[in-house]
XYZ file of C-alpha atoms in Angstrom:
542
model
C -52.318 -49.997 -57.574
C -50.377 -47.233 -59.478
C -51.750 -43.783 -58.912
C -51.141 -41.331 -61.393
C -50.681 -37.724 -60.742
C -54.145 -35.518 -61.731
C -53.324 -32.482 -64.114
C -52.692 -29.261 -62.171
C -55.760 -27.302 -61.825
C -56.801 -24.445 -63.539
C -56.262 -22.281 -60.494
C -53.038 -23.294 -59.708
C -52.027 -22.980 -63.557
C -53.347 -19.481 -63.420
C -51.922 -18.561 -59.546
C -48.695 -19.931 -60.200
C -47.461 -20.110 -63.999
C -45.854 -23.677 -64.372
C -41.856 -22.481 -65.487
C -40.837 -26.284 -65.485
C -40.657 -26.297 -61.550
C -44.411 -26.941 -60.042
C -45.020 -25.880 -56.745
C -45.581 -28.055 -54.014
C -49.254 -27.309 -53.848
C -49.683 -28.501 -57.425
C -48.090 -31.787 -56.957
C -49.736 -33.753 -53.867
C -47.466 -35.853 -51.084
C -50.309 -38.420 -51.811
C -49.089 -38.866 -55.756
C -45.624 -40.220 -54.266
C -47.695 -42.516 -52.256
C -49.671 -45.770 -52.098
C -52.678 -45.490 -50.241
C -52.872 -44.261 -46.840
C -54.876 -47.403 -45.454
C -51.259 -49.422 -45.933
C -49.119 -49.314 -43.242
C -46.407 -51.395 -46.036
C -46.931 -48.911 -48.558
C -43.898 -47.584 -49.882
C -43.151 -49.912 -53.367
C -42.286 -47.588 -55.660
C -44.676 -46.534 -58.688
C -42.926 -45.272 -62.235
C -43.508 -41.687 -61.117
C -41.979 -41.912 -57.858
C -39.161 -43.799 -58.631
C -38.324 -41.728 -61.459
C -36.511 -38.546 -60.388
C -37.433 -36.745 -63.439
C -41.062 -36.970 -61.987
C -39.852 -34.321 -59.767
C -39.343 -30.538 -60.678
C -35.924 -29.332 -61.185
C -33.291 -28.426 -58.495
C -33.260 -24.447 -58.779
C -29.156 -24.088 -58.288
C -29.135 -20.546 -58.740
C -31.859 -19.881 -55.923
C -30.659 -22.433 -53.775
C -26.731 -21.920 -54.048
C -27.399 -17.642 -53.644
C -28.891 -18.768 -50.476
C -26.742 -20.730 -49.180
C -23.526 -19.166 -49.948
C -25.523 -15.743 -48.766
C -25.888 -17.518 -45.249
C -22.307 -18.728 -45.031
C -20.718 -15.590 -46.111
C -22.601 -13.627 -43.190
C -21.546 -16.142 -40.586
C -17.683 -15.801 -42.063
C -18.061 -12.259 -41.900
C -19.031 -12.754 -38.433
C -16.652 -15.367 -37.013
C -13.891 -13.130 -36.068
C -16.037 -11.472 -33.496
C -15.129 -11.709 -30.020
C -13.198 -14.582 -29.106
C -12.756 -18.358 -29.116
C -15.340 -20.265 -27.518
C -14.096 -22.801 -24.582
C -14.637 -25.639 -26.905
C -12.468 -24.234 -29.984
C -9.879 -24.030 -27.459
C -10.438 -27.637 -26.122
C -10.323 -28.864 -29.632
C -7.295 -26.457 -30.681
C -5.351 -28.939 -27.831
C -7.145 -32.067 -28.784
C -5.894 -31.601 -32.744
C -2.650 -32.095 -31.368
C -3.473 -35.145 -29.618
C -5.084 -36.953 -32.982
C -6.767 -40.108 -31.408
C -9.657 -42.616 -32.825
C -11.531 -41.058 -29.958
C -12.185 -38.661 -26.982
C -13.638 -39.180 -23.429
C -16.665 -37.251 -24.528
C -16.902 -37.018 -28.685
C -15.265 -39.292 -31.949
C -12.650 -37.467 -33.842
C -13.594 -35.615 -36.662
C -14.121 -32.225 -35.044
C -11.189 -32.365 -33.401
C -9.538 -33.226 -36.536
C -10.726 -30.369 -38.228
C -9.332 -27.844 -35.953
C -6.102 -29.477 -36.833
C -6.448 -29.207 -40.546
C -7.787 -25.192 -39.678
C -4.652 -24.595 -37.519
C -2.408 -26.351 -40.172
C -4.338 -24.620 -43.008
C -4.330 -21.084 -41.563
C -2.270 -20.738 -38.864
C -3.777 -18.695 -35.311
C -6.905 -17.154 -37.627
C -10.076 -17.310 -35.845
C -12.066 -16.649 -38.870
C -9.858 -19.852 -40.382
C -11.094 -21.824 -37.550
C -14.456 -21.539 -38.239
C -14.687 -21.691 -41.997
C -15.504 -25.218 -41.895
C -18.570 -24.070 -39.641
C -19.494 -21.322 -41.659
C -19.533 -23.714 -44.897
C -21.220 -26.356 -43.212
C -24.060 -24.132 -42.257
C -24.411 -22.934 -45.994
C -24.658 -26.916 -46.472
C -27.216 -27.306 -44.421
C -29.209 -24.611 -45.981
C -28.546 -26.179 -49.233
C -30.189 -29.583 -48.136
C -32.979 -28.282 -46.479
C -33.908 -26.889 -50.277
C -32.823 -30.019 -51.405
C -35.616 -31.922 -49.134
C -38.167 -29.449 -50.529
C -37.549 -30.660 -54.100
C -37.542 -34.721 -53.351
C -41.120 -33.674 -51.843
C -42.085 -32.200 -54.772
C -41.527 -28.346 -54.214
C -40.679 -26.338 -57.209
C -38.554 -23.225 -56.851
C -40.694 -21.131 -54.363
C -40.816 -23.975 -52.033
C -37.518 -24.820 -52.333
C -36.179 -21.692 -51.867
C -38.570 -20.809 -49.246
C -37.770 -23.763 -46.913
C -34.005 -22.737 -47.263
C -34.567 -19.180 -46.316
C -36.775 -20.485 -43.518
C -33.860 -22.848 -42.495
C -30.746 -19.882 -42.836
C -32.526 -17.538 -40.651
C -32.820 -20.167 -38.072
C -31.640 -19.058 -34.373
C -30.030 -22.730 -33.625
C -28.252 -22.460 -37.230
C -26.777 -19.090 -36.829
C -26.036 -20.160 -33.301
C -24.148 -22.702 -34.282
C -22.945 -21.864 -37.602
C -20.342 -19.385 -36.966
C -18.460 -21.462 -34.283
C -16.064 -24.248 -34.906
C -18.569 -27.061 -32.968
C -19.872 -31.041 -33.048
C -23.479 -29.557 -33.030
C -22.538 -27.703 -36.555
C -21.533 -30.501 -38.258
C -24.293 -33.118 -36.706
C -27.015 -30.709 -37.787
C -25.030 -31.093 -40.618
C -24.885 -35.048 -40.773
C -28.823 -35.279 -39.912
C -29.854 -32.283 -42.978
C -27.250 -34.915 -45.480
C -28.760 -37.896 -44.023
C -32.496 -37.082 -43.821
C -31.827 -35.860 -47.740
C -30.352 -39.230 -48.622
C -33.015 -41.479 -46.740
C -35.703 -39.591 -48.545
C -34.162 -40.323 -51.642
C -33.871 -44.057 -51.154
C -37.548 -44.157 -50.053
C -38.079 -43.134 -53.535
C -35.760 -44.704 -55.861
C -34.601 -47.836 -53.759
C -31.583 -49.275 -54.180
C -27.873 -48.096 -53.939
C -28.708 -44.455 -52.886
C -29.102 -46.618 -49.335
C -25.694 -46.735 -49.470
C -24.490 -42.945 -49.977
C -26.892 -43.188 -46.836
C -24.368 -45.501 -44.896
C -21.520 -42.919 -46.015
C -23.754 -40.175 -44.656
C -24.047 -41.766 -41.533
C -21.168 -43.032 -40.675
C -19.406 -39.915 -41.248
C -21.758 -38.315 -38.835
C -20.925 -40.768 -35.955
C -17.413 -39.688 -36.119
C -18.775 -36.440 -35.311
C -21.306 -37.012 -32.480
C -22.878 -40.473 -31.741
C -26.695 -38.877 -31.496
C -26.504 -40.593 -35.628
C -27.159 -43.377 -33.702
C -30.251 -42.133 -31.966
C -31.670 -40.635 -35.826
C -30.935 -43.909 -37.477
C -32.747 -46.178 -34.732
C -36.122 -43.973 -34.539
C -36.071 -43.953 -38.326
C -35.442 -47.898 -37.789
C -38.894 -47.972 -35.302
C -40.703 -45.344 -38.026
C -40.282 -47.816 -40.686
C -40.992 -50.992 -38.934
C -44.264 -49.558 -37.460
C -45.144 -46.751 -40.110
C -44.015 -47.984 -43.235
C -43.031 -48.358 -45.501
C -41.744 -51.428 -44.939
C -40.680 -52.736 -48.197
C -36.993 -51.527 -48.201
C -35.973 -53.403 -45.308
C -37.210 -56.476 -46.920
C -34.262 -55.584 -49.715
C -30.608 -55.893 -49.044
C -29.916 -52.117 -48.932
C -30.750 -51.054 -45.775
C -28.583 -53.495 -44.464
C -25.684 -52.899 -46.209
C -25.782 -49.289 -45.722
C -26.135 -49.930 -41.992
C -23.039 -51.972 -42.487
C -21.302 -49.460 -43.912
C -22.237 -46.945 -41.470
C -20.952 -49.173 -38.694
C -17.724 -50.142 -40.406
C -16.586 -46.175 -40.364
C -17.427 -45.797 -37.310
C -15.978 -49.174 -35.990
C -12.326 -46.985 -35.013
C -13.909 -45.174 -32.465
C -16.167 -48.153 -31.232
C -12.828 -49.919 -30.769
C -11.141 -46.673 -28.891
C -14.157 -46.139 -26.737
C -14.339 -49.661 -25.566
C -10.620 -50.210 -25.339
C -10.971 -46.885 -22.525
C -13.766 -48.056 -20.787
C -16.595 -46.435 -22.656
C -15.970 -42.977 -21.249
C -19.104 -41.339 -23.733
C -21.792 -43.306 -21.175
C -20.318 -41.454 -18.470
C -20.321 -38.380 -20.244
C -24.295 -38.769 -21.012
C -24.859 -39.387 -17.997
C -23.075 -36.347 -16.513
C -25.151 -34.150 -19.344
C -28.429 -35.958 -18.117
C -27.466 -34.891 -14.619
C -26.736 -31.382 -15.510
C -23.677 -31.054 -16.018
C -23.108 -29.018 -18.822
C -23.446 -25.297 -19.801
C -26.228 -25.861 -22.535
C -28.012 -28.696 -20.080
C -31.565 -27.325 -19.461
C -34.233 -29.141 -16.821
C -36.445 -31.446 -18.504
C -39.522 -29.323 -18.094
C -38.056 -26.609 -20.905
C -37.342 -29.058 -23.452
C -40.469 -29.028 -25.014
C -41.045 -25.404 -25.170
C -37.757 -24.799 -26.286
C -38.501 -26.575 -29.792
C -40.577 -23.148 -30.394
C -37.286 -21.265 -30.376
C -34.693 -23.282 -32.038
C -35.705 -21.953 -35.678
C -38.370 -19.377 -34.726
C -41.363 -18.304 -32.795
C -42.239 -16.859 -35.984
C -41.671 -19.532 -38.169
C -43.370 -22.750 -35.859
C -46.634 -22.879 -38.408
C -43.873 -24.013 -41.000
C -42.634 -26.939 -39.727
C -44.988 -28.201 -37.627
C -47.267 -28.176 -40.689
C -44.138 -30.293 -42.431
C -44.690 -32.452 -39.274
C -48.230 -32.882 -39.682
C -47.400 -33.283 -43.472
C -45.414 -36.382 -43.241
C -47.204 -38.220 -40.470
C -50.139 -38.129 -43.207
C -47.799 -39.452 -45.865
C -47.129 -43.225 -46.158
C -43.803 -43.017 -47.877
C -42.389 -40.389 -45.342
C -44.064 -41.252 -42.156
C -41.272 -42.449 -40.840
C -39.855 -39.224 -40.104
C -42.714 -37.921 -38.229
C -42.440 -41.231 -36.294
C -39.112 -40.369 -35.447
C -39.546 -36.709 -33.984
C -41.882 -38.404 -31.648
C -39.570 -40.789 -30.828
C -36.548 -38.609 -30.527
C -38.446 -36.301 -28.057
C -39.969 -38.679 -26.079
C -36.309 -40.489 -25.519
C -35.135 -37.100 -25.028
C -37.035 -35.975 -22.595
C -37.193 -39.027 -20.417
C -33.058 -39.011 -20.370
C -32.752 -35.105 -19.533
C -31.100 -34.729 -22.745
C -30.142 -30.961 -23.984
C -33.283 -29.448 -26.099
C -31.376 -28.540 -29.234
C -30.579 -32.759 -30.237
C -33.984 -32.258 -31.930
C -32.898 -29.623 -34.049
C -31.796 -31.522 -36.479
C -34.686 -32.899 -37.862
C -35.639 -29.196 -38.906
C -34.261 -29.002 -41.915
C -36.622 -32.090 -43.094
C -39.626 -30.780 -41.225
C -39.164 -27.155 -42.721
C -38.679 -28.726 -46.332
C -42.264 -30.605 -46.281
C -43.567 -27.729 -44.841
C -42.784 -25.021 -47.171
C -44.839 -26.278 -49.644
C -48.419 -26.298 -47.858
C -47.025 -22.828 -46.650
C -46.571 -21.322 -49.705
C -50.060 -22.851 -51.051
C -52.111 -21.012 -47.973
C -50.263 -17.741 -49.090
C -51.491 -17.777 -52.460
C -55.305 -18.848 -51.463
C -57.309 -16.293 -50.188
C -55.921 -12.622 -49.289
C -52.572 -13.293 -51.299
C -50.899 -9.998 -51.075
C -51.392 -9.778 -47.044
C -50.384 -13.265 -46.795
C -47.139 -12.956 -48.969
C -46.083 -9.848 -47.016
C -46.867 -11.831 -43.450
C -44.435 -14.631 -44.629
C -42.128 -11.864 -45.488
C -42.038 -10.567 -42.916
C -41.536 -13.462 -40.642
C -38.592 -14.347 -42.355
C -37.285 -10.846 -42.159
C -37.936 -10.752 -38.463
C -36.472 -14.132 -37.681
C -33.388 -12.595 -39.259
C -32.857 -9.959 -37.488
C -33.780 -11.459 -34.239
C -30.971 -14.570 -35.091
C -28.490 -12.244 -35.665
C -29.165 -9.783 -32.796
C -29.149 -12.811 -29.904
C -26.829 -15.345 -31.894
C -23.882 -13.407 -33.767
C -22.022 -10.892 -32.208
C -22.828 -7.606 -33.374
C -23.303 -6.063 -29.750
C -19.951 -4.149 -29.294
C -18.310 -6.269 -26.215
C -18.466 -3.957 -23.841
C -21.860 -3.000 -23.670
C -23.124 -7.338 -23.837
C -23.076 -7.043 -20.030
C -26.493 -4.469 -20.612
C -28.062 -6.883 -22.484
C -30.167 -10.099 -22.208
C -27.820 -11.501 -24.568
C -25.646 -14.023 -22.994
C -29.170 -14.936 -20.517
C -30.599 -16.350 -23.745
C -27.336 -17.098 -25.526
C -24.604 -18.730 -23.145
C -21.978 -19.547 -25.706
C -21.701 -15.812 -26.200
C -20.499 -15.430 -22.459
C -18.443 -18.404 -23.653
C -16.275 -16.323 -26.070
C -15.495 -13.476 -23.599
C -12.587 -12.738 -22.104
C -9.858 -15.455 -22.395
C -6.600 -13.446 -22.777
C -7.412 -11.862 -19.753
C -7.842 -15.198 -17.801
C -4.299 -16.423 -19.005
C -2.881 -12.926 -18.497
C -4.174 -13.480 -14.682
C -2.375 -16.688 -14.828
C 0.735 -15.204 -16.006
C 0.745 -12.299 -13.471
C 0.928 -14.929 -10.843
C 3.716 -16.993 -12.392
C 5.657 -14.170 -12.587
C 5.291 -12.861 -8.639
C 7.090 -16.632 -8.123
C 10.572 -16.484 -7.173
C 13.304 -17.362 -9.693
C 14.001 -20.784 -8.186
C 10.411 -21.448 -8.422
C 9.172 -20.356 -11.676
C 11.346 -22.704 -13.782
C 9.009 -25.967 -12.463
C 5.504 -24.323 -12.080
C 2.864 -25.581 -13.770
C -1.011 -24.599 -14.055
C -3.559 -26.842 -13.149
C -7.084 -25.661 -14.502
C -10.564 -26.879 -13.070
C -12.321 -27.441 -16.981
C -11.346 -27.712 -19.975
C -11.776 -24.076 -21.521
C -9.172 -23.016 -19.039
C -6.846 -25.459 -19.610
C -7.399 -24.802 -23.591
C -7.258 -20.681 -22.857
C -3.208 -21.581 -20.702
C -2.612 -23.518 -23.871
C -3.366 -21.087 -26.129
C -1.991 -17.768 -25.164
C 0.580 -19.350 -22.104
C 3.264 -19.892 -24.571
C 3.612 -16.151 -25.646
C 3.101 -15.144 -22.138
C 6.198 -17.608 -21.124
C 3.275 -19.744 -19.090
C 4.217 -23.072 -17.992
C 2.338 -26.212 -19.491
C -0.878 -26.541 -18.150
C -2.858 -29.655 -16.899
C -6.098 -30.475 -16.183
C -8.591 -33.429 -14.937
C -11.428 -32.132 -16.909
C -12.825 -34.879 -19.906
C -9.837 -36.131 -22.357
C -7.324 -33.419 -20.203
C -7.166 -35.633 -17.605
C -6.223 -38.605 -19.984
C -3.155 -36.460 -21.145
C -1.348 -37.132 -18.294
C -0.590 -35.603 -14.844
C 2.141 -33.242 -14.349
C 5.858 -34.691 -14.176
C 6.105 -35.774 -10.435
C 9.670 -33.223 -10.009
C 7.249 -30.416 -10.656
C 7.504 -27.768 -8.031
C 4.774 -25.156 -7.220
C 1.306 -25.163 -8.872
C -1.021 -22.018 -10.112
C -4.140 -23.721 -10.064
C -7.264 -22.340 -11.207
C -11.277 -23.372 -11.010
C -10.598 -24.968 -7.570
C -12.002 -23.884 -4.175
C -9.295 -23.159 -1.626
C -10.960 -26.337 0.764
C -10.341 -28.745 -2.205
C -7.108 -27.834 -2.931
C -5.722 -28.138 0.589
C -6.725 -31.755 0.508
C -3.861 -32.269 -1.548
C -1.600 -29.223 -0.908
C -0.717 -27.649 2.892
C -0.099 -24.088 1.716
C -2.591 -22.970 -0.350
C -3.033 -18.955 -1.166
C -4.658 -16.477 -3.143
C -2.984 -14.814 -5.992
C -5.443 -12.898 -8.212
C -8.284 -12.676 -9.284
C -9.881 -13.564 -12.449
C -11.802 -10.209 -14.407
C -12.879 -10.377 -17.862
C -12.531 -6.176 -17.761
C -16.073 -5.952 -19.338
C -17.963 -6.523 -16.274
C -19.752 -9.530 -17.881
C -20.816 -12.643 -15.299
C -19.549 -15.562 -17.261
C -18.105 -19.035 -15.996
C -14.687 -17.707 -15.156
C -15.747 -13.864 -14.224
C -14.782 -13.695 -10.218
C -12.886 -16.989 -10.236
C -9.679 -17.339 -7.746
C -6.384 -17.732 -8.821
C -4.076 -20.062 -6.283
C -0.603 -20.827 -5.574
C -0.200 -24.096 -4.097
C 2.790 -25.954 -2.445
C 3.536 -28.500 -0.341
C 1.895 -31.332 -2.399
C 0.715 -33.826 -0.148
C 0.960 -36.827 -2.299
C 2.843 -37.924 -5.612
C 0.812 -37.236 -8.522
C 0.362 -40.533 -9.745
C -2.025 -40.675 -6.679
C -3.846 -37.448 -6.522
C -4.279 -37.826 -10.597
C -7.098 -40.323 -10.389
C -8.931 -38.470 -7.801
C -8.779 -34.856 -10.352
C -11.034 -37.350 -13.118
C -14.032 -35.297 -13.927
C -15.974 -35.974 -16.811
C -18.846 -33.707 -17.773
C-alpha cells in the first residue's frame, strides 16, 4: 500500500519557513517506508523512488564545509614530521605491486603519485588525505539529504562529522584508515541510494566498493553485515533483482588483482589480522575498551547525535539494514580483538539520520537554549579535535602534555631525522675498509622507512628490514660486510652475529617517550650464517 506523505504541519511551517529544502523533522523516515510490521518492505513507492521527492542538495552549505575542513587539515599537514607509515609507504611506492603483506595497493600507490607529483613536500603527501577528509564531510551531508534532511540537517550532520576526533585524526595524514572511512561514507551514500531508486545506482555501488578493497579489505566486513541486515531486516526486495549481484560482481572483479597477489604469497593479510588481534600493533587496544571507545571517536559531546541516527534507522524498514550492521560489525569486532576505530566508519551514516531528529528537539521546547547547547557542542568538539589530533602544541613542549597518551600517532611523527642521524653517526665511526659494505638492518618498518628516507643525503647505506612487505624485499647481498642494526636486543642479535656492540643511542632531543626514544644502536660482525638462512628467521609480520 502506497503511503503518501501528510502536509507539513502548521508548526513546523511556522518554526521552520519551507525555502524549497524541508527539514528532516517535517518529512518522516516512515514516508520513505512501507509499514514497519514487514520485515520485506522496501518496494519502492512513486515518492521514494523519485529523487525529486527529496529536498535539494544545499552545494553552497555543504561544499563551504567541506572545503573549510580540508583546508584546515592542509594547513596543518606540514606539522611535525612523517608518520612511520608515510615512510613505509614512501618505500612501498617504489615497489608498485598488486599487493602488500599487510594492505592492497592503492595507498601505497598514492604516495607514489604524491612523491612524483610534488617531490619531498610533506604537505604534498598528504593532500590526498586532506581532500579525502573534505569528501567525507561532503557525504555525510549527502546521507542527510537521501533521508530527507533539508539544509539545516544537512549541513548540521556535516559539521557534526568535520569536527570529528577520528576524522581530524586521520585526515591530515597520508593513511589506509583515511581513505576507508572514505570508501564506507561513498559506499553507505550509494547503498542508500539504491534502496531508494533500485536499479543501476547498485552498480556505482560495486565501483564504490571495490575501490575501497584496494584500500583496506574491512569493505569486505561492511558489505557482508549489510548482506545479513538485508536478509534478516529487510528490505529484501533488491536482492531478489539482478543488481545486487552484479554490483557484487563488480566489486569483486576490481579487487580480483590483489586476491590473486595475496593468494599467489600465501595469504600474508590472515597473518597480519591475526598479529593485530593479538596485539600487535600501536593502535591495538584490549577488547574491554572497544566499546567505550565508540564514545570518543566523533565526540563525547556529540554521542546523542548518532546514536539517535542509530536508533533512527533500526526503526526504519528501508534503512534497517544499517543499524543491523553496526551491531554486527561490533559484535565481530569485539569477539576478534579488532582495533576500536573499524567502526568509525559507519559514522558518517549514523550522524546523517541523526541530524535530523536533532535539529527537530532544538526547535521544540526552549529553542534558543537548545540552539546555543548544539552550538556549542560543535564548537567544543572543535577545539578539543584539534587540540589532541592536529599538531598545534609546539614540539617541544608535547612531552608536558597528555597528548601523545591519548593520541599515539602524534608520538609517531616525532623525531625521525634524529634516528637516521644516530644511524649515520655510527656508520661513520666505521673504518674506511668497512664503511663501503655496511648496511642497516632495522627492527620495524618506520625505521627502515626513516634510513630510506633521509640515509641517502646522510651517505647511509641501504637499509633492510624483516618487518611486513620489508622482509619480502629481499635480504642484504650475502658479500655485505658489517651491519648497524637497529630495534634489536643485543641477546637476539648475537644469535646470528659473535661481536655484537653498542654504538649510540637513539634521542629524539625533545625528551618525548615514543617507540624509538631510548632505543640501542649496534654494530654487528662476524655473521654467523649466510643470509639466505638467517633471512627467514628475521619474518615478522605485525
Amino acid at each position: 500500500m502506497v503511503r503518501h506523505r501528510a502536509p507539513a504541519t502548521g508548526k513546523c511551517r511556522e518554526r521552520w519557513p519551507r525555502t524549497g529544502a524541508e527539514p528532516l523533522g517535517c518529512t518522516s523516515f516512515d514516508d520513505m517506508s512501507e509499514s514497519r510490521g514487514s520485515g520485506d518492505a522496501g518496494q519502492p513507492t512513486t515518492e521514494r523512488g523519485d529523487p525529486s521527492a527529496l529536498s535539494a542538495v544545499w552545494w553552497p552549505g555543504l561544499g563551504g564545509v567541506a572545503l573549510a575542513v580540508a583546508a584546515v587539515l592542509v594547513a596543518m599537514s606540514g606539522g611535525y614530521g612523517y608518520h612511520r607509515d608515510e615512510l613505509y609507504f614512501l618505500r612501498a611506492g617504489r615497489e608498485l605491486a598488486f599487493g602488500y603483506v599487510d594492505q592492497p595497493p592503492l595507498t601505497p600507490l598514492l604516495s607514489r603519485v604524491a612523491l612524483e607529483a610534488f617531490g619531498d613536500s610533506l604537505v604534498g603527501l598528504r593532500l590526498f588525505a586532506s581532500v579525502a577528509a573534505g569528501l567525507v564531510v561532503l557525504c555525510t551531508g549527502l546521507l542527510a539529504r537521501e533521508f530527507g534532511g533539508g539544509r539545516a540537517a544537512q549541513l548540521f550532520s556535516a559539521a557534526c562529522m568535520g569536527v570529528s576526533a577520528y576524522l581530524i585524526a586521520v585526515g591530515h595524514l597520508l593513511s589506509t584508515s583515511t581513505f576507508d572511512l572514505l570508501a564506507w561514507a561513498v559506499l553507505s551514500w550509494l547503498v542508500v541510494r539504491a534502496l531508494r531508486q533500485g536499479g543501476a545506482q547498485w552498480l556505482l555501488a560495486g565501483v564504490a566498493a571495490g575501490v575501497g578493497l584496494q584500500n583496506k579489505t574491512l569493505v569486505a566486513f561492511l558489505l557482508g553485515a549489510l548482506l545479513i541486515g538485508l536478509v534478516t531486516a529487510g528490505p529484501r526486495a533488491p536482492l531478489r533483482t539482478p543488481w545486487p549481484w552484479a554490483a557484487a560482481a563488480v566489486a569483486v572483479l576490481l579487487w580480483l588483482p590483489t586476491v590473486i597477489w595475496q593468494a599467489a604469497h600465501g595469504w600474508p593479510q590472515l597473518e597480519m589480522s591475526a598479529a593485530i588481534a593479538s596485539g600487535s600493533s600501536g593502535t591495538s587496544a584490549p577488547r574491554w575498551l572497544f566499546l567505550p571507545y565508540q564514545l570518543v571517536l566523533v565526540n563525547p559531546l556529540l554521542v546523542p547525535v548518532w546514536v539517535v541516527g542509530l536508533w533512527r534507522l533500526a526503526r526504519t524498514p528501508m534503512f534497517r539494514a544499517f543499524a543491523v550492521a553496526y551491531a554486527v560489525l561490533a559484535v565481530v569486532f569485539l569477539l576478534t580483538t579488532a582495533k576500536p576505530y573499524y567502526l568509525a566508519g559507519l559514522f558518517p551514516v549514523l550522524l546523517a539520520a541523526g541530524a535530523g531528529p536533532v535539529l527537530d528537539w532544538a526547535r521544540r521546547g526552549a529553542t534558543r537554549i537548545r540552539t546555543v547547547l548544539l552550538a556549542g557542542a560543535l564548537v567544543m568538539s572543535a577545539v578539543n579535535s584539534a587540540a589532541l589530533f592536529l599538531p598545534l602544541i609546539p614540539v617541544d613542549d608535547l612531552h608536558e602534555t597528555p597528548v601523545v597518551a591519548v593520541n599515539y600517532d602524534a608520538g609517531e611523527t616525532i623525531g625521525w631525522p634524529r634516528f637516521a642521524q644516530t644511524i649515520a653517526d655510527a656508520h661513520a665511526v666505521l673504518p674506511s675498509s668497512e664503511r663501503r659494505d655496511a648496511v642497516v638492518l632495522a627492527g620495524n618498518y618506520g625505521e627502515a622507512g626513516a634510513v630510506d628516507r633521509y640515509g641517502p643525503e646522510l651517505g647511509l647505506p641501504p637499509v633492510f628490514s624483516g618487518h611486513n612487505s620489508y622482509w619480502s624485499w629481499g635480504p642484504p647481498p650475502e658479500q655485505s660486510g658489517p651491519v648497524i642494526a637497529v630495534g634489536f636486543g643485543a641477546e637476539e642479535l648475537r644469535r646470528w652475529f659473535g661481536s655484537v656492540e653498542p654504538a649510540g643511542r637513539i634521542d629524539n632531543g625533545v625528551r618525548l617517550d615514543n617507540d624509538e626514544q631510548g632505543e640501542t644502536v649496534w654494530i654487528c660482525r662476524d655473521r654467523l650464517a649466510p643470509w639466505a638462512g638467517l633471512w627467514p628467521h628475521l619474518r615478522r609480520i605485525g
